[in-house]
PDB file of C-alpha atoms in Angstrom:
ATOM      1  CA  UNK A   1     -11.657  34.313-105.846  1.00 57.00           C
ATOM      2  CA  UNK A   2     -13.003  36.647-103.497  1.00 63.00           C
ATOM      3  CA  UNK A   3     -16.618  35.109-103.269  1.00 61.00           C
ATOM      4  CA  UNK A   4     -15.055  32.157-102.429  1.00 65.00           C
ATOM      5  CA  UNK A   5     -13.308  33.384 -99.552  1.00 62.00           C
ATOM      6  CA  UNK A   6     -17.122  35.066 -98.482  1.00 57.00           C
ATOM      7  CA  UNK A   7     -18.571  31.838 -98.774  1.00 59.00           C
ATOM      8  CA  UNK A   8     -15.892  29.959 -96.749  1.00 60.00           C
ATOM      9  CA  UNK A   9     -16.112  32.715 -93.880  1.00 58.00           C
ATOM     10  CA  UNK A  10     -18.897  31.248 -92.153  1.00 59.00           C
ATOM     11  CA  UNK A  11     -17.052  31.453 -88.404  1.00 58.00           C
ATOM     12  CA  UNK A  12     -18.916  35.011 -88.964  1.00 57.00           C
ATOM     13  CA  UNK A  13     -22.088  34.048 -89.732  1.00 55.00           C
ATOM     14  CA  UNK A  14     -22.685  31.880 -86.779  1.00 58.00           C
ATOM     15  CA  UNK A  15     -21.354  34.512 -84.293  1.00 58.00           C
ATOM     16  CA  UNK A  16     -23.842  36.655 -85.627  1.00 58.00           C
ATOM     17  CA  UNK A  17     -26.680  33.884 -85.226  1.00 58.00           C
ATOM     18  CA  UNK A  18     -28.083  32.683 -82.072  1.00 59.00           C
ATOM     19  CA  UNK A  19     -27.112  29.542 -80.479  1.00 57.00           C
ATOM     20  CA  UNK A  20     -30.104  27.428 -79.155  1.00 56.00           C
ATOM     21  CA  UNK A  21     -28.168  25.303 -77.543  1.00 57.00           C
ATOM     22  CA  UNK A  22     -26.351  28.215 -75.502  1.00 55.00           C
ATOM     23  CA  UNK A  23     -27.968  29.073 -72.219  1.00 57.00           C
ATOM     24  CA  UNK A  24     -29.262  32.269 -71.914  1.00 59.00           C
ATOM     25  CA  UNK A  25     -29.762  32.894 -67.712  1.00 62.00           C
ATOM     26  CA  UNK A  26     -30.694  36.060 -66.286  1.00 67.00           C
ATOM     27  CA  UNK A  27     -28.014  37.614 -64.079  1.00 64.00           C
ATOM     28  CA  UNK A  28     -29.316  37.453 -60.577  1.00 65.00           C
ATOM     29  CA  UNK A  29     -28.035  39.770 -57.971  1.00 64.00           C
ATOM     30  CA  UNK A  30     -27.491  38.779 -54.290  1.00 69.00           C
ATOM     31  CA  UNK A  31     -26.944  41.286 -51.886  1.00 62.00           C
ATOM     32  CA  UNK A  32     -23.127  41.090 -50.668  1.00 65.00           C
ATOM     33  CA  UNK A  33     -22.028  42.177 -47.165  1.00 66.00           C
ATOM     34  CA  UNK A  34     -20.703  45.003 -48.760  1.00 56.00           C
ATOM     35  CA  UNK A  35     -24.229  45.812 -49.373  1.00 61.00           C
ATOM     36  CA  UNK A  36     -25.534  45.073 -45.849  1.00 65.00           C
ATOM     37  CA  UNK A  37     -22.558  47.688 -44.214  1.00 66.00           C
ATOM     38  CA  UNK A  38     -23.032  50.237 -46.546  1.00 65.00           C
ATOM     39  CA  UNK A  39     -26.958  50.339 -48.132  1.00 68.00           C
ATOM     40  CA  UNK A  40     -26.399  54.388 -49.689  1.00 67.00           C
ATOM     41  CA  UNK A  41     -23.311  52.559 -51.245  1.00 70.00           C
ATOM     42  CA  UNK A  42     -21.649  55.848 -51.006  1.00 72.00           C
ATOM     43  CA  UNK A  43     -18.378  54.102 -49.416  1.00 73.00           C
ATOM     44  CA  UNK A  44     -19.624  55.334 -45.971  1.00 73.00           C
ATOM     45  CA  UNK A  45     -19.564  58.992 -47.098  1.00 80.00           C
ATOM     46  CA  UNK A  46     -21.305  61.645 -44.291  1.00 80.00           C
ATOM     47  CA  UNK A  47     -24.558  62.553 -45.909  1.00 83.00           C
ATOM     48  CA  UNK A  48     -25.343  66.005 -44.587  1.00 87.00           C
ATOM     49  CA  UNK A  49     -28.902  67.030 -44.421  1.00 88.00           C
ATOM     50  CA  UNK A  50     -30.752  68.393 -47.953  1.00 89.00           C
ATOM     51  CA  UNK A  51     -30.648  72.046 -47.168  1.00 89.00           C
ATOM     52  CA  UNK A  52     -30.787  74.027 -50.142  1.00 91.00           C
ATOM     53  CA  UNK A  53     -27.583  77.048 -50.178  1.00 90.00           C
ATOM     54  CA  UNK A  54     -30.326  79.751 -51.312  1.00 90.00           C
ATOM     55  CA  UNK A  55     -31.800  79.440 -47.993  1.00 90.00           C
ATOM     56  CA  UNK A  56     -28.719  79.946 -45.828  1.00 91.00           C
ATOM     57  CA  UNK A  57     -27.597  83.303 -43.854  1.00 92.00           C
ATOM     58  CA  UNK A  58     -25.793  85.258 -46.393  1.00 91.00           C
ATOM     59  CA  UNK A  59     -24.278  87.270 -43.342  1.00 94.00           C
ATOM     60  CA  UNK A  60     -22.652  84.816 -41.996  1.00 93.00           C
ATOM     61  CA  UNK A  61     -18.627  84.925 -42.321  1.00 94.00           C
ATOM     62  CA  UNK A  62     -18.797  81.838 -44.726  1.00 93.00           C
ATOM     63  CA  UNK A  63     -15.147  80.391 -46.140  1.00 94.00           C
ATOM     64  CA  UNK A  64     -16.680  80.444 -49.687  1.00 92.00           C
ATOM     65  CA  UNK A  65     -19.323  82.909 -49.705  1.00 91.00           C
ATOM     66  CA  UNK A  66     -20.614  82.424 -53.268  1.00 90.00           C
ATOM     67  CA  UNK A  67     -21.846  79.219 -52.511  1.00 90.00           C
ATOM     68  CA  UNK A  68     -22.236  79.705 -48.820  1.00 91.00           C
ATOM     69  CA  UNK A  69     -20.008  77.071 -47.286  1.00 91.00           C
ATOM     70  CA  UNK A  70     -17.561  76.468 -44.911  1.00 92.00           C
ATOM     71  CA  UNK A  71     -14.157  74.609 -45.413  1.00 93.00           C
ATOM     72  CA  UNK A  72     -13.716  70.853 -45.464  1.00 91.00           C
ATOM     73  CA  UNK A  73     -17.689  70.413 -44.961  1.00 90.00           C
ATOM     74  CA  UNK A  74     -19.323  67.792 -46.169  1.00 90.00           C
ATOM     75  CA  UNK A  75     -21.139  68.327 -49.714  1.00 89.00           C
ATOM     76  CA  UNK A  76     -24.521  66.782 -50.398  1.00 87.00           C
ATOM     77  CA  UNK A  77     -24.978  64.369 -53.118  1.00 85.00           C
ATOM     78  CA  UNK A  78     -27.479  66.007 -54.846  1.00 87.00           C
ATOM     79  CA  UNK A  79     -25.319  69.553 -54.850  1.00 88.00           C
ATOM     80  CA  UNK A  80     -25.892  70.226 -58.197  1.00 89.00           C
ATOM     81  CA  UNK A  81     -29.566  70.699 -57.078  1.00 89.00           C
ATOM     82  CA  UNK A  82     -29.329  72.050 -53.127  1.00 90.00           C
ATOM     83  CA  UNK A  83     -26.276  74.264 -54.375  1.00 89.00           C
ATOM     84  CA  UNK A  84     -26.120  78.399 -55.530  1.00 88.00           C
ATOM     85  CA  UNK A  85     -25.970  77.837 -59.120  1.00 87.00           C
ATOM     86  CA  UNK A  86     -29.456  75.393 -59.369  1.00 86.00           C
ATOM     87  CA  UNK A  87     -33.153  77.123 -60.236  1.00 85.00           C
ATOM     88  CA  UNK A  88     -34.164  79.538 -57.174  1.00 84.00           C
ATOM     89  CA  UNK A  89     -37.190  78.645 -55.172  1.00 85.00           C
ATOM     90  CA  UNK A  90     -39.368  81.371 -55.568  1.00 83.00           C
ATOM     91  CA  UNK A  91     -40.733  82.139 -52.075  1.00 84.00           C
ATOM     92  CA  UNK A  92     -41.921  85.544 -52.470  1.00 88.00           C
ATOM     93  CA  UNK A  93     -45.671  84.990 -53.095  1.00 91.00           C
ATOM     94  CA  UNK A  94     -47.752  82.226 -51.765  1.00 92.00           C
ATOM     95  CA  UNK A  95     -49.797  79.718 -54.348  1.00 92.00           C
ATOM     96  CA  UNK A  96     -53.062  81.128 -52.847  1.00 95.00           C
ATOM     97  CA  UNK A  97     -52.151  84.612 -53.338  1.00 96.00           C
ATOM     98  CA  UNK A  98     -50.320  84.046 -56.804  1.00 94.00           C
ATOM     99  CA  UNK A  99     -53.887  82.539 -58.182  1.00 97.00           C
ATOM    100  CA  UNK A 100     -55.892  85.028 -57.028  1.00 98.00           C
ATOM    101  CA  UNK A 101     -53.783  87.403 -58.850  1.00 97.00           C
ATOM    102  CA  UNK A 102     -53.949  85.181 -62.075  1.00 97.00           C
ATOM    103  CA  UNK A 103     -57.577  85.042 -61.395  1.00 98.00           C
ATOM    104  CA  UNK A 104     -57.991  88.644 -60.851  1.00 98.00           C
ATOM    105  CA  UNK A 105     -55.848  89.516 -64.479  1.00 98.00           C
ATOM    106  CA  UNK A 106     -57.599  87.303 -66.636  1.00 98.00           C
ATOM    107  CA  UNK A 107     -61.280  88.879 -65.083  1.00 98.00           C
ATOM    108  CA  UNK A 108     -60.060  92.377 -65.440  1.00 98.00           C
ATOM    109  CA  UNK A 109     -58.838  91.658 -69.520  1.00 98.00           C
ATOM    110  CA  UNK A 110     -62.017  89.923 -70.263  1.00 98.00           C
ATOM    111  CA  UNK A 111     -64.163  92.325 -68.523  1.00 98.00           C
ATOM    112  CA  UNK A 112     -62.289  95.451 -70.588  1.00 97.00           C
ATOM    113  CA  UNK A 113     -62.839  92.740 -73.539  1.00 96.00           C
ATOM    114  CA  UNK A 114     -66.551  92.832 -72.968  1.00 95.00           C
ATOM    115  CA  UNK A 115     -66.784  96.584 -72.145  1.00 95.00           C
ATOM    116  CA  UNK A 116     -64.669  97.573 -75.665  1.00 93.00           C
ATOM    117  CA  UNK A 117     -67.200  94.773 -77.495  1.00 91.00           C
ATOM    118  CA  UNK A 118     -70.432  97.034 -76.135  1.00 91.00           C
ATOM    119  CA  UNK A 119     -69.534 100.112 -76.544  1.00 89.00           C
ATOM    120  CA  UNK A 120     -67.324  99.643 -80.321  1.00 84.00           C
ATOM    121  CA  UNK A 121     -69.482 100.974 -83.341  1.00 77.00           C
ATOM    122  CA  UNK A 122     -70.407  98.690 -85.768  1.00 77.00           C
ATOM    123  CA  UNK A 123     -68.417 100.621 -88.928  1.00 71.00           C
ATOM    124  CA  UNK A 124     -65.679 102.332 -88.135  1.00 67.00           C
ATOM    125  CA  UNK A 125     -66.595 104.926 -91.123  1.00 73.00           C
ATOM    126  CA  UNK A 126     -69.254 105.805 -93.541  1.00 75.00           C
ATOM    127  CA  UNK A 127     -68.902 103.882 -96.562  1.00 75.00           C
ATOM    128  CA  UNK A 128     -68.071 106.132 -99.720  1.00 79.00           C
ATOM    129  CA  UNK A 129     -69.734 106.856-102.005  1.00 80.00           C
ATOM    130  CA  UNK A 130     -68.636 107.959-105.896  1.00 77.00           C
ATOM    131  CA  UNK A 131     -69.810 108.908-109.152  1.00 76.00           C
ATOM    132  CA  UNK A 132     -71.353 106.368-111.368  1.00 71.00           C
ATOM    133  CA  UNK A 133     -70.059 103.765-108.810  1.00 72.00           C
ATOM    134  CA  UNK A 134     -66.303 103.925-110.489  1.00 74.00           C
ATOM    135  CA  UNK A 135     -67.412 101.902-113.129  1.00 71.00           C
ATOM    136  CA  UNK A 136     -65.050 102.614-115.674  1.00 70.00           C
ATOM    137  CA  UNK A 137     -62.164 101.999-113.020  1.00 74.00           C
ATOM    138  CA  UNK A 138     -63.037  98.760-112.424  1.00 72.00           C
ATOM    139  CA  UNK A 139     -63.793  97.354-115.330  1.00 74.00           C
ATOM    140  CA  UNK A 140     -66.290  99.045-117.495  1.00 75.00           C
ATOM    141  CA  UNK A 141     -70.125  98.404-117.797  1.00 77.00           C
ATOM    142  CA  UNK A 142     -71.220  94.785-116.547  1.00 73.00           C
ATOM    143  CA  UNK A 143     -68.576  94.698-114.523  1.00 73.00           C
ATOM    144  CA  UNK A 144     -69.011  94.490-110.357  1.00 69.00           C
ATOM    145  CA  UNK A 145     -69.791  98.415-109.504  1.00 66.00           C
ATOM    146  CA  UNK A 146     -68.586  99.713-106.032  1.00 72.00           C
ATOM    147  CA  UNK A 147     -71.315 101.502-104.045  1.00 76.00           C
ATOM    148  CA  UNK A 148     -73.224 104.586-106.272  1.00 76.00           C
ATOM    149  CA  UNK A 149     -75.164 106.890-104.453  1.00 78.00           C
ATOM    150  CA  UNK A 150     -78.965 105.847-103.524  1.00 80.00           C
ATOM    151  CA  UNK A 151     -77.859 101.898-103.513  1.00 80.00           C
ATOM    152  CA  UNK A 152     -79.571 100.305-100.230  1.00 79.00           C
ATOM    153  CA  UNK A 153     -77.017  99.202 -97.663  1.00 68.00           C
TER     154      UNK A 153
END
């Protein structure tokens, strides 16, 4: 009984299938007048200028001196980036100046990297030497010997 009732539910199926003979027309905006008053479509809101709060006196007598601002004034719409909580500029060292200190590290860690590459020894130590070249340790006779005394380098 039950795959009859799937086979009779077709209303399903053909929601689920595109209609040809449905028009499908792009939805095609016109400006309104509502558009033509207001073009920031922000409802007429005073946009203040983009001054970033880092960069404000932090002497003056503010009403809300965390994020340096006075009462009732106008908030920017972007305050999540101009206000005191977003990344800080960093403004203590000019580009020129902060390359030419890059510049300068990586010279001075190559040039100790070249100075430590002339003047390290090739071995840190003399290589050992033992009796019968430990041959019994390692393995017995055939085996590979370590370094015996009068063997070439």
């Amino acid at each position: 009984m039950l795959p009859r009732r799937l086979a009779v539910a077709r209303p399903l199926l053909r929601a689920a299938l595109p209609n040809s003979s449905r028009l499908n027309l792009a939805q095609v905006r016109r400006a309104s007048q509502a558009d033509i008053d207001d073009p920031g479509m922000n409802g007429g809101y005073v946009q203040p200028p983009p001054e970033k709060r880092q960069f404000r006196d932090p002497h003056v007598d503010w009403w809300d001196k965390q994020e340096r601002r006075n009462y009732n004034e106008p908030v920017h719409e972007d305050n999540d980036i101009l206000g005191m909580f977003s990344l800080e500029e960093y403004t203590h060292t000019p580009p020129g100046k902060g390359f030419m200190q890059l510049g300068l590290f990586i010279a001075t860690v190559l040039g100790l990297c070249g100075v430590v590459y002339q003047f390290y020894p090739d071995k840190p130590s003399y290589p050992r030497e033992f009796p019968d070249g430990l041959e019994a340790e390692l393995g017995g006779p055939g085996a590979l010997r370590a370094r015996k005394a009068g063997d070439e380098l």
